Amino acid sequence: MSEISLFENTLLSPEVQAQLPAGHTLRALRSNDYERGFLKVLEVLTEVGNHTKQEWLEQFNYLKQHNHEYFTITITDDKRDQVVAAGTIFVERKFVHKNGLVGHIEDIAVDGNQQGKKLGLRIIQALKFIGAQRGCYKVILDCSEKNVPFYEKCGFKQKEYEMAWYV
Ligand code: ACO
């Protein structure tokens, strides 16, 4: 079966692509990223679970059907054909701000061996580009205190408080 991309390449920032280390590519999530270690990269965030390929495809297909709202991107190391960094922007529709759109950045992850090489910064720049292209009036995210300096370097500033309720 041929490989499917989550969304079209026109939403991928050419400037970010130009600034990546040689041999690295910015892409929309692809249906075969299961084999490229996408889920393994997410393990730096939290428990991921042992997905079968079928379970992976169920989620990928859902995102594909909602690809006006879900934009997941990766940076791949082309030589090894492995995902080394990933992130998502979810575009929410609101009534306020006259049917405004808000971008929510989620699940930013850089492979443990590849951190500190500006890949996290490039992922955020690429997600901000998508948010702007889609017409979001703001892009927001939640993070730990430890990561505040990283997001400040990515152009974000601290605002409000995060609240959580676990079922
Ligand atoms: N404290 C201070 N500065 C930092 C930190 C930190 N924790 N992390 C990165 N920076 C700085 C870097 O030094 C660099 O500064 P410089 O431009 O002056 O050299 C700048 O931020 C960019 O750093 P990158 O090299 O792009 O960072 P990296 O590729 O390692 O990505 C990330 C950062 C995403 C936090 C990565 O370390 C990671 O995956 N960590 C584990 C998972 C995680 O915490 N993800 C974020 C969850 S929050 C969310 O998903 C919304």
PDB file of C-alpha atoms and ligand atoms in Angstrom:
ATOM      1  CA  MET A   1       0.000   0.000   0.000  1.00  0.00           C
ATOM      2  CA  SER A   2       1.377   3.436  -0.912  1.00  0.00           C
ATOM      3  CA  GLU A   3       2.269   5.834   1.867  1.00  0.00           C
ATOM      4  CA  ILE A   4      -0.257   8.498   2.908  1.00  0.00           C
ATOM      5  CA  SER A   5       0.612  11.962   4.263  1.00  0.00           C
ATOM      6  CA  LEU A   6      -1.613  13.515   6.940  1.00  0.00           C
ATOM      7  CA  PHE A   7      -1.856  16.861   5.087  1.00  0.00           C
ATOM      8  CA  GLU A   8      -0.497  18.753   2.107  1.00  0.00           C
ATOM      9  CA  ASN A   9       3.107  19.994   1.847  1.00  0.00           C
ATOM     10  CA  THR A  10       2.079  23.625   1.280  1.00  0.00           C
ATOM     11  CA  LEU A  11       1.622  23.930   5.061  1.00  0.00           C
ATOM     12  CA  LEU A  12       5.275  22.991   5.707  1.00  0.00           C
ATOM     13  CA  SER A  13       7.520  26.013   6.264  1.00  0.00           C
ATOM     14  CA  PRO A  14      10.279  26.195   3.596  1.00  0.00           C
ATOM     15  CA  GLU A  15      12.310  28.384   5.983  1.00  0.00           C
ATOM     16  CA  VAL A  16      12.282  25.723   8.685  1.00  0.00           C
ATOM     17  CA  GLN A  17      13.222  23.033   6.151  1.00  0.00           C
ATOM     18  CA  ALA A  18      16.180  25.188   5.013  1.00  0.00           C
ATOM     19  CA  GLN A  19      17.446  25.516   8.590  1.00  0.00           C
ATOM     20  CA  LEU A  20      17.412  21.807   9.467  1.00  0.00           C
ATOM     21  CA  PRO A  21      20.708  19.908   9.794  1.00  0.00           C
ATOM     22  CA  ALA A  22      21.795  18.235   6.515  1.00  0.00           C
ATOM     23  CA  GLY A  23      20.000  14.955   5.864  1.00  0.00           C
ATOM     24  CA  HIS A  24      16.919  15.891   7.894  1.00  0.00           C
ATOM     25  CA  THR A  25      13.426  16.508   6.483  1.00  0.00           C
ATOM     26  CA  LEU A  26      10.327  18.252   7.807  1.00  0.00           C
ATOM     27  CA  ARG A  27       7.192  16.300   6.885  1.00  0.00           C
ATOM     28  CA  ALA A  28       3.534  15.840   7.694  1.00  0.00           C
ATOM     29  CA  LEU A  29       2.967  12.635   9.681  1.00  0.00           C
ATOM     30  CA  ARG A  30       2.901   9.624   7.323  1.00  0.00           C
ATOM     31  CA  SER A  31       1.067   6.327   7.500  1.00  0.00           C
ATOM     32  CA  ASN A  32       4.375   4.399   7.677  1.00  0.00           C
ATOM     33  CA  ASP A  33       5.865   6.473  10.504  1.00  0.00           C
ATOM     34  CA  TYR A  34       4.900   3.562  12.769  1.00  0.00           C
ATOM     35  CA  GLU A  35       7.931   1.752  11.283  1.00  0.00           C
ATOM     36  CA  ARG A  36      10.036   4.932  11.542  1.00  0.00           C
ATOM     37  CA  GLY A  37       9.799   4.991  15.323  1.00  0.00           C
ATOM     38  CA  PHE A  38       7.280   7.837  15.728  1.00  0.00           C
ATOM     39  CA  LEU A  39       5.738   6.254  18.844  1.00  0.00           C
ATOM     40  CA  LYS A  40       9.189   5.574  20.290  1.00  0.00           C
ATOM     41  CA  VAL A  41      10.007   9.306  20.043  1.00  0.00           C
ATOM     42  CA  LEU A  42       6.802  10.130  21.977  1.00  0.00           C
ATOM     43  CA  GLU A  43       8.080   8.025  24.883  1.00  0.00           C
ATOM     44  CA  VAL A  44      10.163  11.020  26.059  1.00  0.00           C
ATOM     45  CA  LEU A  45       6.803  12.609  26.986  1.00  0.00           C
ATOM     46  CA  THR A  46       4.900   9.906  28.837  1.00  0.00           C
ATOM     47  CA  GLU A  47       3.694   6.312  28.621  1.00  0.00           C
ATOM     48  CA  VAL A  48       2.666   5.632  25.001  1.00  0.00           C
ATOM     49  CA  GLY A  49       1.372   2.026  25.050  1.00  0.00           C
ATOM     50  CA  ASN A  50       2.214  -0.877  22.773  1.00  0.00           C
ATOM     51  CA  HIS A  51       0.234  -0.109  19.640  1.00  0.00           C
ATOM     52  CA  THR A  52      -0.205  -2.753  16.975  1.00  0.00           C
ATOM     53  CA  LYS A  53       0.075  -1.443  13.405  1.00  0.00           C
ATOM     54  CA  GLN A  54      -3.718  -1.731  13.205  1.00  0.00           C
ATOM     55  CA  GLU A  55      -4.188   0.427  16.315  1.00  0.00           C
ATOM     56  CA  TRP A  56      -1.731   2.978  14.925  1.00  0.00           C
ATOM     57  CA  LEU A  57      -3.613   3.082  11.606  1.00  0.00           C
ATOM     58  CA  GLU A  58      -6.974   3.548  13.349  1.00  0.00           C
ATOM     59  CA  GLN A  59      -5.648   6.733  14.967  1.00  0.00           C
ATOM     60  CA  PHE A  60      -3.808   7.876  11.820  1.00  0.00           C
ATOM     61  CA  ASN A  61      -6.984   7.414   9.746  1.00  0.00           C
ATOM     62  CA  TYR A  62      -9.023   9.415  12.280  1.00  0.00           C
ATOM     63  CA  LEU A  63      -6.501  12.268  12.092  1.00  0.00           C
ATOM     64  CA  LYS A  64      -6.547  12.061   8.287  1.00  0.00           C
ATOM     65  CA  GLN A  65     -10.354  12.414   8.274  1.00  0.00           C
ATOM     66  CA  HIS A  66      -9.978  15.489  10.526  1.00  0.00           C
ATOM     67  CA  ASN A  67      -6.916  16.974   8.857  1.00  0.00           C
ATOM     68  CA  HIS A  68      -8.408  20.461   8.884  1.00  0.00           C
ATOM     69  CA  GLU A  69      -7.993  20.306  12.688  1.00  0.00           C
ATOM     70  CA  TYR A  70      -5.066  17.975  13.401  1.00  0.00           C
ATOM     71  CA  PHE A  71      -1.633  18.808  12.040  1.00  0.00           C
ATOM     72  CA  THR A  72       1.088  16.457  13.266  1.00  0.00           C
ATOM     73  CA  ILE A  73       4.585  16.962  11.883  1.00  0.00           C
ATOM     74  CA  THR A  74       7.860  15.094  12.111  1.00  0.00           C
ATOM     75  CA  ILE A  75      11.539  15.675  11.446  1.00  0.00           C
ATOM     76  CA  THR A  76      13.166  12.564  10.032  1.00  0.00           C
ATOM     77  CA  ASP A  77      16.806  11.531   9.792  1.00  0.00           C
ATOM     78  CA  ASP A  78      16.778  10.464   6.146  1.00  0.00           C
ATOM     79  CA  LYS A  79      19.873   8.234   6.263  1.00  0.00           C
ATOM     80  CA  ARG A  80      18.432   6.098   9.046  1.00  0.00           C
ATOM     81  CA  ASP A  81      14.844   6.647   7.839  1.00  0.00           C
ATOM     82  CA  GLN A  82      13.820   7.344  11.428  1.00  0.00           C
ATOM     83  CA  VAL A  83      11.642  10.002  13.050  1.00  0.00           C
ATOM     84  CA  VAL A  84      13.769  12.093  15.439  1.00  0.00           C
ATOM     85  CA  ALA A  85      11.317  14.835  16.456  1.00  0.00           C
ATOM     86  CA  ALA A  86       7.562  15.409  16.375  1.00  0.00           C
ATOM     87  CA  GLY A  87       4.785  17.804  17.382  1.00  0.00           C
ATOM     88  CA  THR A  88       1.120  18.633  16.795  1.00  0.00           C
ATOM     89  CA  ILE A  89      -0.991  21.746  16.410  1.00  0.00           C
ATOM     90  CA  PHE A  90      -4.735  21.280  16.934  1.00  0.00           C
ATOM     91  CA  VAL A  91      -6.903  24.066  15.491  1.00  0.00           C
ATOM     92  CA  GLU A  92      -9.977  24.833  17.592  1.00  0.00           C
ATOM     93  CA  ARG A  93     -13.040  26.755  16.319  1.00  0.00           C
ATOM     94  CA  LYS A  94     -14.540  29.370  18.614  1.00  0.00           C
ATOM     95  CA  PHE A  95     -17.498  31.776  18.588  1.00  0.00           C
ATOM     96  CA  VAL A  96     -15.461  34.480  20.316  1.00  0.00           C
ATOM     97  CA  HIS A  97     -13.202  36.686  18.233  1.00  0.00           C
ATOM     98  CA  LYS A  98     -15.889  36.381  15.563  1.00  0.00           C
ATOM     99  CA  ASN A  99     -15.600  32.646  14.897  1.00  0.00           C
ATOM    100  CA  GLY A 100     -11.908  32.805  15.740  1.00  0.00           C
ATOM    101  CA  LEU A 101      -9.423  29.936  15.512  1.00  0.00           C
ATOM    102  CA  VAL A 102      -7.016  29.005  18.306  1.00  0.00           C
ATOM    103  CA  GLY A 103      -4.001  26.744  17.759  1.00  0.00           C
ATOM    104  CA  HIS A 104      -3.095  24.336  20.562  1.00  0.00           C
ATOM    105  CA  ILE A 105       0.442  22.947  20.472  1.00  0.00           C
ATOM    106  CA  GLU A 106       0.655  19.404  21.856  1.00  0.00           C
ATOM    107  CA  ASP A 107       3.088  16.511  22.267  1.00  0.00           C
ATOM    108  CA  ILE A 108       6.416  18.109  21.400  1.00  0.00           C
ATOM    109  CA  ALA A 109       9.061  15.407  21.522  1.00  0.00           C
ATOM    110  CA  VAL A 110      12.688  15.143  20.444  1.00  0.00           C
ATOM    111  CA  ASP A 111      14.465  11.768  20.544  1.00  0.00           C
ATOM    112  CA  GLY A 112      16.569  11.534  23.707  1.00  0.00           C
ATOM    113  CA  ASN A 113      19.824  11.250  21.698  1.00  0.00           C
ATOM    114  CA  GLN A 114      18.994  14.228  19.478  1.00  0.00           C
ATOM    115  CA  GLN A 115      18.031  16.878  22.036  1.00  0.00           C
ATOM    116  CA  GLY A 116      19.923  20.183  22.129  1.00  0.00           C
ATOM    117  CA  LYS A 117      20.358  20.374  18.318  1.00  0.00           C
ATOM    118  CA  LYS A 118      17.552  22.919  17.726  1.00  0.00           C
ATOM    119  CA  LEU A 119      15.143  20.241  16.473  1.00  0.00           C
ATOM    120  CA  GLY A 120      12.599  21.192  19.158  1.00  0.00           C
ATOM    121  CA  LEU A 121      12.865  24.840  18.121  1.00  0.00           C
ATOM    122  CA  ARG A 122      12.352  23.903  14.440  1.00  0.00           C
ATOM    123  CA  ILE A 123       9.256  21.827  15.302  1.00  0.00           C
ATOM    124  CA  ILE A 124       7.745  24.791  17.160  1.00  0.00           C
ATOM    125  CA  GLN A 125       8.596  27.216  14.344  1.00  0.00           C
ATOM    126  CA  ALA A 126       6.967  24.836  11.844  1.00  0.00           C
ATOM    127  CA  LEU A 127       3.809  24.507  14.001  1.00  0.00           C
ATOM    128  CA  LYS A 128       3.576  28.299  14.412  1.00  0.00           C
ATOM    129  CA  PHE A 129       3.781  28.564  10.602  1.00  0.00           C
ATOM    130  CA  ILE A 130       0.842  26.143  10.240  1.00  0.00           C
ATOM    131  CA  GLY A 131      -1.160  28.063  12.865  1.00  0.00           C
ATOM    132  CA  ALA A 132      -0.569  31.335  11.013  1.00  0.00           C
ATOM    133  CA  GLN A 133      -1.380  29.782   7.607  1.00  0.00           C
ATOM    134  CA  ARG A 134      -4.647  28.383   8.982  1.00  0.00           C
ATOM    135  CA  GLY A 135      -5.632  31.807  10.358  1.00  0.00           C
ATOM    136  CA  CYS A 136      -5.288  31.243  14.117  1.00  0.00           C
ATOM    137  CA  TYR A 137      -5.384  34.486  16.112  1.00  0.00           C
ATOM    138  CA  LYS A 138      -3.226  32.882  18.818  1.00  0.00           C
ATOM    139  CA  VAL A 139      -1.281  29.683  19.508  1.00  0.00           C
ATOM    140  CA  ILE A 140      -1.092  28.375  23.081  1.00  0.00           C
ATOM    141  CA  LEU A 141       0.364  25.399  24.968  1.00  0.00           C
ATOM    142  CA  ASP A 142       0.804  23.911  28.447  1.00  0.00           C
ATOM    143  CA  CYS A 143       4.218  22.886  29.733  1.00  0.00           C
ATOM    144  CA  SER A 144       6.210  22.110  32.868  1.00  0.00           C
ATOM    145  CA  GLU A 145       8.137  24.883  34.634  1.00  0.00           C
ATOM    146  CA  LYS A 146      11.360  23.206  33.459  1.00  0.00           C
ATOM    147  CA  ASN A 147      10.427  23.824  29.818  1.00  0.00           C
ATOM    148  CA  VAL A 148       9.438  27.490  30.232  1.00  0.00           C
ATOM    149  CA  PRO A 149      12.896  28.768  29.091  1.00  0.00           C
ATOM    150  CA  PHE A 150      12.671  26.568  25.966  1.00  0.00           C
ATOM    151  CA  TYR A 151       9.279  27.977  24.985  1.00  0.00           C
ATOM    152  CA  GLU A 152      10.440  31.529  25.734  1.00  0.00           C
ATOM    153  CA  LYS A 153      13.270  30.941  23.240  1.00  0.00           C
ATOM    154  CA  CYS A 154      10.564  29.825  20.799  1.00  0.00           C
ATOM    155  CA  GLY A 155       8.807  33.206  21.191  1.00  0.00           C
ATOM    156  CA  PHE A 156       6.113  32.312  23.750  1.00  0.00           C
ATOM    157  CA  LYS A 157       5.393  34.189  26.966  1.00  0.00           C
ATOM    158  CA  GLN A 158       3.841  32.935  30.180  1.00  0.00           C
ATOM    159  CA  LYS A 159       0.128  33.712  30.648  1.00  0.00           C
ATOM    160  CA  GLU A 160      -2.600  32.319  32.944  1.00  0.00           C
ATOM    161  CA  TYR A 161      -2.469  28.964  34.801  1.00  0.00           C
ATOM    162  CA  GLU A 162      -3.093  25.385  33.698  1.00  0.00           C
ATOM    163  CA  MET A 163      -5.831  23.429  35.549  1.00  0.00           C
ATOM    164  CA  ALA A 164      -6.331  19.671  35.235  1.00  0.00           C
ATOM    165  CA  TRP A 165      -8.924  17.076  36.289  1.00  0.00           C
ATOM    166  CA  TYR A 166      -8.094  13.407  35.907  1.00  0.00           C
ATOM    167  CA  VAL A 167     -10.926  10.862  35.590  1.00  0.00           C
TER     168      VAL A 167
HETATM  169  N1  ACO B   1      15.891  24.884  29.838  1.00  0.00           N
HETATM  170  C1  ACO B   1      16.507  25.972  29.302  1.00  0.00           C
HETATM  171  N2  ACO B   1      16.737  26.117  27.973  1.00  0.00           N
HETATM  172  C2  ACO B   1      16.356  25.117  27.160  1.00  0.00           C
HETATM  173  C3  ACO B   1      15.727  23.943  27.633  1.00  0.00           C
HETATM  174  C4  ACO B   1      15.490  23.856  29.038  1.00  0.00           C
HETATM  175  N3  ACO B   1      14.869  22.794  29.584  1.00  0.00           N
HETATM  176  N4  ACO B   1      15.485  23.116  26.588  1.00  0.00           N
HETATM  177  C5  ACO B   1      15.954  23.768  25.488  1.00  0.00           C
HETATM  178  N5  ACO B   1      16.460  24.971  25.844  1.00  0.00           N
HETATM  179  C6  ACO B   1      17.053  26.001  24.974  1.00  0.00           C
HETATM  180  C7  ACO B   1      18.271  25.492  24.239  1.00  0.00           C
HETATM  181  O1  ACO B   1      19.431  25.655  25.028  1.00  0.00           O
HETATM  182  C8  ACO B   1      18.267  26.377  23.003  1.00  0.00           C
HETATM  183  O2  ACO B   1      18.763  27.653  23.363  1.00  0.00           O
HETATM  184  P1  ACO B   1      19.766  28.486  22.401  1.00  0.00           P
HETATM  185  O3  ACO B   1      18.952  28.825  21.180  1.00  0.00           O
HETATM  186  O4  ACO B   1      20.143  29.665  23.210  1.00  0.00           O
HETATM  187  O5  ACO B   1      20.897  27.571  22.069  1.00  0.00           O
HETATM  188  C9  ACO B   1      16.770  26.551  22.694  1.00  0.00           C
HETATM  189  O6  ACO B   1      16.090  26.313  23.946  1.00  0.00           O
HETATM  190  C10 ACO B   1      16.267  25.570  21.654  1.00  0.00           C
HETATM  191  O7  ACO B   1      16.525  24.260  22.126  1.00  0.00           O
HETATM  192  P2  ACO B   1      16.468  22.965  21.194  1.00  0.00           P
HETATM  193  O8  ACO B   1      17.838  22.485  20.902  1.00  0.00           O
HETATM  194  O9  ACO B   1      15.577  23.213  20.044  1.00  0.00           O
HETATM  195  O10 ACO B   1      15.788  21.939  22.215  1.00  0.00           O
HETATM  196  P3  ACO B   1      15.471  20.395  21.960  1.00  0.00           P
HETATM  197  O11 ACO B   1      15.642  20.022  20.547  1.00  0.00           O
HETATM  198  O12 ACO B   1      16.187  19.594  22.976  1.00  0.00           O
HETATM  199  O13 ACO B   1      13.891  20.347  22.287  1.00  0.00           O
HETATM  200  C11 ACO B   1      12.404  19.731  24.087  1.00  0.00           C
HETATM  201  C12 ACO B   1      13.400  20.773  23.546  1.00  0.00           C
HETATM  202  C13 ACO B   1      11.228  19.607  23.116  1.00  0.00           C
HETATM  203  C14 ACO B   1      11.869  20.227  25.433  1.00  0.00           C
HETATM  204  C15 ACO B   1      13.137  18.372  24.195  1.00  0.00           C
HETATM  205  O14 ACO B   1      14.221  18.502  25.079  1.00  0.00           O
HETATM  206  C16 ACO B   1      12.251  17.215  24.644  1.00  0.00           C
HETATM  207  O15 ACO B   1      11.715  16.477  23.823  1.00  0.00           O
HETATM  208  N6  ACO B   1      12.135  17.018  25.974  1.00  0.00           N
HETATM  209  C17 ACO B   1      11.356  15.905  26.525  1.00  0.00           C
HETATM  210  C18 ACO B   1       9.878  16.010  26.222  1.00  0.00           C
HETATM  211  C19 ACO B   1       9.274  17.350  26.597  1.00  0.00           C
HETATM  212  O16 ACO B   1       9.455  17.863  27.704  1.00  0.00           O
HETATM  213  N7  ACO B   1       8.489  17.927  25.645  1.00  0.00           N
HETATM  214  C20 ACO B   1       7.772  19.184  25.821  1.00  0.00           C
HETATM  215  C21 ACO B   1       6.465  18.912  26.491  1.00  0.00           C
HETATM  216  S1  ACO B   1       5.389  20.335  26.542  1.00  0.00           S
HETATM  217  C22 ACO B   1       4.356  20.188  25.169  1.00  0.00           C
HETATM  218  O17 ACO B   1       4.383  19.178  24.502  1.00  0.00           O
HETATM  219  C23 ACO B   1       3.447  21.340  24.787  1.00  0.00           C
END
